[in-house]
Amino acid sequence: RLLLSLPLLLLSHGSSAATSHGSSAAAAAPPHALHPLLTSLRSVRERLTRRRKKRILILISDTGGGHRASAQALAGLIGRQHGESIEVSIVDVWTNYAPYPFNRMVSQYRYMQSRPLLWGTMYRTSAFPPTRFLFNSAQRLLAKSGIRACIAQHEPDLVISMHPLCQTVPLQALASLAHDGPSPSSVASPPRRGIRVRWRPRRRAGASGGEARGRVPFVTVVTDLGAAHPLWLHPGVDLCFVPSSSFVRAAKSKGLTDAQLRLHGLPVRHDFAVQRRRGAAARRELGLHADRKTVLVVGGGDGVGRLGAIVCAVAAELGGRA
């Protein structure tokens, strides 16, 4: 609930004063100047109306199906709660805005997922502090400008990361945008009149005034249930939503505080949350035996893992205990 209420805590626009001022100016204008003035006022009003809609940018990489599925579930929940007052964009930032080789992450991931030894080596290497530092440095050097361009293009009021590789460089890009001033696209947009800031991002210890002032709020929503990879956990985020107590402990070991952490589970699509049948009725509808236990084996969206072998192993283990 807190995550879904964040967009309403960001900014409130007050354009009524500008509108009433424009109306009085139109009434005082001579007849020959009325038409172009009305056209200009109508254009300004339309632009102000567009800017009144809050924007949320969700950053992912399509490495596996779970990140996009979770992002779509969250976007759907925001839409159900806030309607058209909030615009949500889901962007595979590495594929669409990063240079080679980072824009090939999806194909590289699919290659590794069928080679467990290679995948495990990459996982452990990226978690090891020295190699993780080198990896983050390479990303910053090669991809920061592209990710900065992504953020400037979407002009978000809130950025949500739903991928472990969407913390470090996006946060650096946001700090850079805040420090250097608005992007050219935001300069060309109409000014925001009557803005009142209700909620400000946490100022990081040791951050300069220019770096901390005006940075767009940044939230991480962890979509992994298993081991807490360090790339998920960045102490510079404003909030970090984690799915388990083990993630809470890991996050605190990486410098995140209780004020930053929220234990809320994973985003679930509305269709899954609404159950048409329960208990015996659901068993009958699914054709399950009423007197037997049921085990649900779930795999990744890309079919990672040998699900058939897992099912047979679980069946053999449970059958031996019966």
Short mmCIF file of C-alpha atoms in Angstrom, two decimals:
data_model
loop_
_atom_site.label_atom_id
_atom_site.label_comp_id
_atom_site.label_asym_id
_atom_site.label_seq_id
_atom_site.Cartn_x
_atom_site.Cartn_y
_atom_site.Cartn_z
CA ARG A 1 0.00 0.00 0.00
CA LEU A 2 2.82 2.35 0.79
CA LEU A 3 4.35 1.79 -2.63
CA LEU A 4 1.03 2.43 -4.37
CA SER A 5 0.53 5.64 -2.38
CA LEU A 6 4.00 7.00 -3.22
CA PRO A 7 2.94 8.69 -6.48
CA LEU A 8 0.38 10.80 -4.64
CA LEU A 9 3.00 11.94 -2.14
CA LEU A 10 5.35 13.38 -4.72
CA LEU A 11 3.96 16.61 -6.14
CA SER A 12 0.65 18.47 -6.34
CA HIS A 13 0.14 20.90 -9.20
CA GLY A 14 -1.88 24.07 -8.82
CA SER A 15 -2.64 25.62 -12.18
CA SER A 16 -5.95 27.32 -11.29
CA ALA A 17 -4.24 30.67 -10.67
CA ALA A 18 -2.57 30.60 -14.10
CA THR A 19 -5.86 29.66 -15.76
CA SER A 20 -7.87 32.42 -14.08
CA HIS A 21 -5.16 34.95 -14.91
CA GLY A 22 -5.30 33.91 -18.55
CA SER A 23 -9.09 34.25 -18.59
CA SER A 24 -8.99 37.82 -17.34
CA ALA A 25 -6.33 38.69 -19.91
CA ALA A 26 -8.53 37.26 -22.65
CA ALA A 27 -11.51 39.36 -21.50
CA ALA A 28 -9.44 42.54 -21.67
CA ALA A 29 -7.94 41.83 -25.09
CA PRO A 30 -9.20 43.69 -28.16
CA PRO A 31 -11.39 41.68 -30.59
CA HIS A 32 -8.74 41.44 -33.32
CA ALA A 33 -6.27 39.85 -30.80
CA LEU A 34 -8.78 37.50 -29.20
CA HIS A 35 -8.43 34.51 -31.54
CA PRO A 36 -4.62 34.07 -31.36
CA LEU A 37 -4.72 34.69 -27.61
CA LEU A 38 -7.38 32.01 -27.11
CA THR A 39 -5.37 29.61 -29.23
CA SER A 40 -2.27 30.27 -27.15
CA LEU A 41 -4.17 29.86 -23.89
CA ARG A 42 -5.71 26.61 -25.11
CA SER A 43 -2.27 25.26 -25.98
CA VAL A 44 -0.88 26.22 -22.56
CA ARG A 45 -3.87 24.65 -20.81
CA GLU A 46 -3.44 21.39 -22.73
CA ARG A 47 0.24 21.22 -21.83
CA LEU A 48 -0.48 21.97 -18.17
CA THR A 49 -3.12 19.24 -18.17
CA ARG A 50 -0.65 16.75 -19.60
CA ARG A 51 1.96 17.65 -16.99
CA ARG A 52 -0.63 17.23 -14.24
CA LYS A 53 -0.47 13.48 -14.82
CA LYS A 54 2.27 11.90 -12.68
CA ARG A 55 4.81 9.66 -14.38
CA ILE A 56 6.38 6.49 -13.01
CA LEU A 57 9.32 4.88 -14.81
CA ILE A 58 9.88 1.17 -14.07
CA LEU A 59 13.34 -0.06 -15.08
CA ILE A 60 13.88 -3.74 -15.92
CA SER A 61 15.86 -6.07 -18.13
CA ASP A 62 14.06 -8.88 -19.93
CA THR A 63 16.50 -11.46 -18.59
CA GLY A 64 13.86 -14.04 -17.76
CA GLY A 65 10.13 -13.45 -17.66
CA GLY A 66 9.70 -12.62 -13.98
CA HIS A 67 10.93 -9.02 -13.99
CA ARG A 68 8.52 -7.84 -16.66
CA ALA A 69 5.67 -9.92 -15.19
CA SER A 70 6.20 -8.31 -11.78
CA ALA A 71 6.44 -4.86 -13.37
CA GLN A 72 3.19 -5.42 -15.25
CA ALA A 73 1.52 -6.62 -12.05
CA LEU A 74 2.63 -3.47 -10.22
CA ALA A 75 1.59 -1.21 -13.10
CA GLY A 76 -1.81 -2.91 -13.15
CA LEU A 77 -2.29 -2.36 -9.42
CA ILE A 78 -1.33 1.31 -9.74
CA GLY A 79 -3.79 1.68 -12.60
CA ARG A 80 -6.60 0.04 -10.64
CA GLN A 81 -6.00 2.29 -7.64
CA HIS A 82 -5.18 5.61 -9.32
CA GLY A 83 -6.78 5.35 -12.76
CA GLU A 84 -5.48 7.66 -15.49
CA SER A 85 -3.94 10.15 -13.07
CA ILE A 86 -0.65 8.22 -13.21
CA GLU A 87 1.23 7.15 -16.33
CA VAL A 88 3.46 4.09 -15.91
CA SER A 89 6.22 3.19 -18.38
CA ILE A 90 8.06 -0.16 -18.25
CA VAL A 91 11.43 0.03 -19.99
CA ASP A 92 14.11 -2.57 -20.66
CA VAL A 93 16.75 0.07 -20.14
CA TRP A 94 19.75 -2.08 -21.07
CA THR A 95 18.37 -3.34 -24.37
CA ASN A 96 16.98 0.01 -25.50
CA TYR A 97 19.47 2.54 -24.14
CA ALA A 98 22.81 0.83 -23.44
CA PRO A 99 25.65 0.17 -25.92
CA TYR A 100 27.22 -3.15 -26.79
CA PRO A 101 27.72 -5.54 -25.00
CA PHE A 102 25.12 -4.49 -22.41
CA ASN A 103 22.35 -4.25 -25.00
CA ARG A 104 22.78 -8.00 -25.62
CA MET A 105 22.03 -9.02 -22.04
CA VAL A 106 18.83 -10.87 -22.94
CA SER A 107 20.49 -13.15 -25.50
CA GLN A 108 23.51 -13.63 -23.23
CA TYR A 109 21.24 -14.63 -20.36
CA ARG A 110 19.39 -17.16 -22.52
CA TYR A 111 22.70 -18.65 -23.55
CA MET A 112 23.86 -18.98 -19.93
CA GLN A 113 20.60 -20.29 -18.52
CA SER A 114 21.04 -23.57 -20.39
CA ARG A 115 24.60 -23.87 -19.06
CA PRO A 116 24.34 -24.03 -15.25
CA LEU A 117 28.10 -23.99 -14.67
CA LEU A 118 28.55 -20.80 -16.68
CA TRP A 119 25.50 -19.18 -15.10
CA GLY A 120 26.68 -20.01 -11.58
CA THR A 121 30.14 -18.65 -12.33
CA MET A 122 28.68 -15.35 -13.54
CA TYR A 123 26.39 -15.13 -10.50
CA ARG A 124 29.21 -15.66 -8.01
CA THR A 125 31.62 -13.41 -9.89
CA SER A 126 29.16 -10.50 -9.95
CA ALA A 127 28.58 -10.96 -6.19
CA PHE A 128 32.31 -10.89 -5.34
CA PRO A 129 33.16 -7.30 -4.23
CA PRO A 130 36.27 -6.64 -6.38
CA THR A 131 34.74 -7.99 -9.58
CA ARG A 132 31.40 -6.35 -8.77
CA PHE A 133 33.20 -3.01 -8.48
CA LEU A 134 34.83 -3.52 -11.88
CA PHE A 135 31.51 -4.55 -13.41
CA ASN A 136 29.72 -1.48 -12.02
CA SER A 137 32.56 0.76 -13.19
CA ALA A 138 32.33 -0.62 -16.73
CA GLN A 139 28.57 -0.09 -16.73
CA ARG A 140 28.96 3.48 -15.51
CA LEU A 141 31.63 4.29 -18.09
CA LEU A 142 29.78 2.84 -21.08
CA ALA A 143 26.08 3.04 -20.22
CA LYS A 144 25.51 5.99 -17.90
CA SER A 145 24.86 8.47 -20.71
CA GLY A 146 22.27 6.18 -22.31
CA ILE A 147 20.45 5.57 -19.04
CA ARG A 148 20.54 9.28 -18.30
CA ALA A 149 18.95 9.87 -21.71
CA CYS A 150 16.23 7.32 -20.86
CA ILE A 151 15.36 9.11 -17.64
CA ALA A 152 15.45 12.55 -19.28
CA GLN A 153 13.19 11.34 -22.08
CA HIS A 154 10.51 9.95 -19.73
CA GLU A 155 10.77 12.80 -17.16
CA PRO A 156 9.51 10.61 -14.29
CA ASP A 157 8.22 11.76 -10.92
CA LEU A 158 9.27 8.37 -9.50
CA VAL A 159 11.71 5.69 -10.69
CA ILE A 160 11.20 2.06 -9.67
CA SER A 161 13.88 -0.56 -10.25
CA MET A 162 12.71 -4.16 -10.61
CA HIS A 163 16.02 -5.69 -11.71
CA PRO A 164 19.33 -6.14 -9.85
CA LEU A 165 21.26 -4.34 -12.61
CA CYS A 166 19.04 -1.25 -12.43
CA GLN A 167 20.29 0.27 -9.17
CA THR A 168 23.84 1.61 -9.35
CA VAL A 169 24.00 3.31 -12.75
CA PRO A 170 20.42 4.69 -12.74
CA LEU A 171 21.04 6.24 -9.32
CA GLN A 172 24.22 7.83 -10.65
CA ALA A 173 22.34 9.11 -13.69
CA LEU A 174 19.61 10.62 -11.47
CA ALA A 175 22.22 12.33 -9.29
CA SER A 176 23.91 13.68 -12.41
CA LEU A 177 20.62 15.07 -13.75
CA ALA A 178 19.85 16.70 -10.40
CA HIS A 179 23.33 18.20 -10.19
CA ASP A 180 23.53 19.47 -13.78
CA GLY A 181 20.00 20.83 -13.92
CA PRO A 182 16.98 19.92 -16.05
CA SER A 183 17.35 18.12 -19.35
CA PRO A 184 16.68 19.92 -22.66
CA SER A 185 13.33 18.13 -22.98
CA SER A 186 12.19 19.33 -19.57
CA VAL A 187 13.36 22.87 -20.35
CA ALA A 188 11.11 22.86 -23.42
CA SER A 189 8.08 21.73 -21.39
CA PRO A 190 5.78 24.30 -19.72
CA PRO A 191 6.79 25.52 -16.25
CA ARG A 192 5.18 23.93 -13.24
CA ARG A 193 3.27 26.63 -11.37
CA GLY A 194 2.16 26.22 -7.81
CA ILE A 195 4.25 23.13 -7.15
CA ARG A 196 4.29 22.02 -3.54
CA VAL A 197 6.69 19.23 -2.55
CA ARG A 198 5.09 16.94 0.01
CA TRP A 199 7.68 14.22 0.21
CA ARG A 200 11.39 14.53 -0.38
CA PRO A 201 13.96 11.80 -1.01
CA ARG A 202 16.30 10.95 1.80
CA ARG A 203 19.51 12.97 1.74
CA ARG A 204 22.45 10.61 1.76
CA ALA A 205 25.18 11.18 4.29
CA GLY A 206 28.12 12.96 2.69
CA ALA A 207 26.20 13.96 -0.44
CA SER A 208 26.71 17.46 -1.76
CA GLY A 209 23.84 19.88 -1.82
CA GLY A 210 23.66 19.87 -5.61
CA GLU A 211 23.64 16.10 -5.75
CA ALA A 212 20.86 15.67 -3.20
CA ARG A 213 18.65 18.61 -4.22
CA GLY A 214 15.81 17.77 -6.54
CA ARG A 215 16.71 14.15 -7.25
CA VAL A 216 13.79 12.10 -8.45
CA PRO A 217 12.74 9.55 -5.76
CA PHE A 218 14.09 6.07 -6.44
CA VAL A 219 12.55 2.80 -5.19
CA THR A 220 13.75 -0.79 -5.55
CA VAL A 221 11.23 -3.65 -5.67
CA VAL A 222 13.08 -6.96 -5.34
CA THR A 223 11.59 -9.71 -7.50
CA ASP A 224 13.79 -12.62 -6.33
CA LEU A 225 12.68 -14.90 -3.51
CA GLY A 226 15.94 -16.80 -3.15
CA ALA A 227 19.46 -15.68 -2.29
CA ALA A 228 19.93 -11.93 -1.88
CA HIS A 229 22.35 -10.89 -4.61
CA PRO A 230 24.29 -7.76 -3.56
CA LEU A 231 23.39 -5.92 -6.80
CA TRP A 232 19.79 -5.67 -5.54
CA LEU A 233 20.83 -3.77 -2.41
CA HIS A 234 22.00 -0.18 -2.77
CA PRO A 235 22.09 2.13 0.28
CA GLY A 236 21.32 5.17 -1.90
CA VAL A 237 17.70 4.22 -2.64
CA ASP A 238 14.81 5.98 -0.95
CA LEU A 239 12.86 2.76 -0.31
CA CYS A 240 13.59 -0.91 -0.90
CA PHE A 241 10.75 -3.45 -0.94
CA VAL A 242 11.96 -6.98 -0.15
CA PRO A 243 10.08 -10.30 -0.19
CA SER A 244 11.59 -12.12 2.78
CA SER A 245 13.25 -11.68 6.16
CA SER A 246 16.51 -13.08 4.74
CA PHE A 247 16.56 -10.15 2.31
CA VAL A 248 16.03 -7.75 5.21
CA ARG A 249 19.10 -9.13 6.99
CA ALA A 250 21.16 -9.00 3.80
CA ALA A 251 20.05 -5.43 3.08
CA LYS A 252 21.05 -4.25 6.54
CA SER A 253 24.48 -5.84 6.07
CA LYS A 254 24.85 -3.70 2.91
CA GLY A 255 24.07 -0.45 4.72
CA LEU A 256 20.30 -0.05 4.27
CA THR A 257 18.36 1.09 7.31
CA ASP A 258 14.99 0.14 8.78
CA ALA A 259 13.59 3.42 7.44
CA GLN A 260 14.44 2.33 3.89
CA LEU A 261 13.22 -1.28 4.08
CA ARG A 262 9.69 -2.61 3.56
CA LEU A 263 8.88 -6.32 3.84
CA HIS A 264 5.95 -6.70 1.43
CA GLY A 265 6.35 -9.86 -0.64
CA LEU A 266 6.15 -9.85 -4.44
CA PRO A 267 3.74 -7.99 -6.76
CA VAL A 268 0.96 -10.34 -7.90
CA ARG A 269 -1.39 -9.77 -10.81
CA HIS A 270 -4.97 -9.07 -9.86
CA ASP A 271 -6.17 -12.23 -11.63
CA PHE A 272 -4.06 -14.34 -9.29
CA ALA A 273 -5.18 -12.46 -6.21
CA VAL A 274 -8.87 -13.04 -6.95
CA GLN A 275 -9.73 -16.71 -6.45
CA ARG A 276 -12.97 -17.92 -7.98
CA ARG A 277 -13.01 -21.17 -6.02
CA ARG A 278 -11.56 -22.32 -2.74
CA GLY A 279 -10.88 -25.64 -1.07
CA ALA A 280 -12.93 -28.59 -2.30
CA ALA A 281 -14.59 -26.57 -5.06
CA ALA A 282 -11.23 -25.59 -6.51
CA ARG A 283 -10.03 -29.22 -6.38
CA ARG A 284 -13.10 -30.41 -8.25
CA GLU A 285 -12.72 -27.70 -10.89
CA LEU A 286 -9.07 -28.59 -11.46
CA GLY A 287 -9.69 -32.33 -11.46
CA LEU A 288 -7.55 -32.96 -8.35
CA HIS A 289 -8.12 -35.79 -5.88
CA ALA A 290 -9.85 -34.51 -2.76
CA ASP A 291 -8.01 -36.95 -0.48
CA ARG A 292 -4.45 -36.27 -1.72
CA LYS A 293 -1.91 -33.55 -1.09
CA THR A 294 -1.01 -31.33 -4.04
CA VAL A 295 2.46 -29.99 -4.90
CA LEU A 296 2.79 -27.06 -7.31
CA VAL A 297 6.17 -26.87 -9.06
CA VAL A 298 6.84 -23.44 -10.57
CA GLY A 299 9.62 -22.60 -13.01
CA GLY A 300 10.87 -19.40 -14.60
CA GLY A 301 9.11 -17.69 -17.47
CA ASP A 302 11.83 -18.88 -19.85
CA GLY A 303 11.64 -22.46 -18.64
CA VAL A 304 14.84 -22.36 -16.63
CA GLY A 305 15.66 -25.68 -14.98
CA ARG A 306 14.65 -29.26 -15.70
CA LEU A 307 11.11 -29.17 -14.37
CA GLY A 308 10.36 -32.75 -15.38
CA ALA A 309 13.31 -34.09 -13.41
CA ILE A 310 12.35 -31.90 -10.43
CA VAL A 311 8.77 -33.21 -10.45
CA CYS A 312 10.00 -36.83 -10.56
CA ALA A 313 12.45 -36.23 -7.73
CA VAL A 314 9.78 -34.57 -5.55
CA ALA A 315 7.34 -37.39 -6.28
CA ALA A 316 9.94 -40.03 -5.40
CA GLU A 317 10.88 -38.25 -2.18
CA LEU A 318 7.31 -37.72 -1.00
CA GLY A 319 6.26 -41.18 -2.15
CA GLY A 320 8.99 -42.74 -0.03
CA ARG A 321 7.70 -40.93 3.05
CA ALA A 322 4.11 -42.03 2.57
#
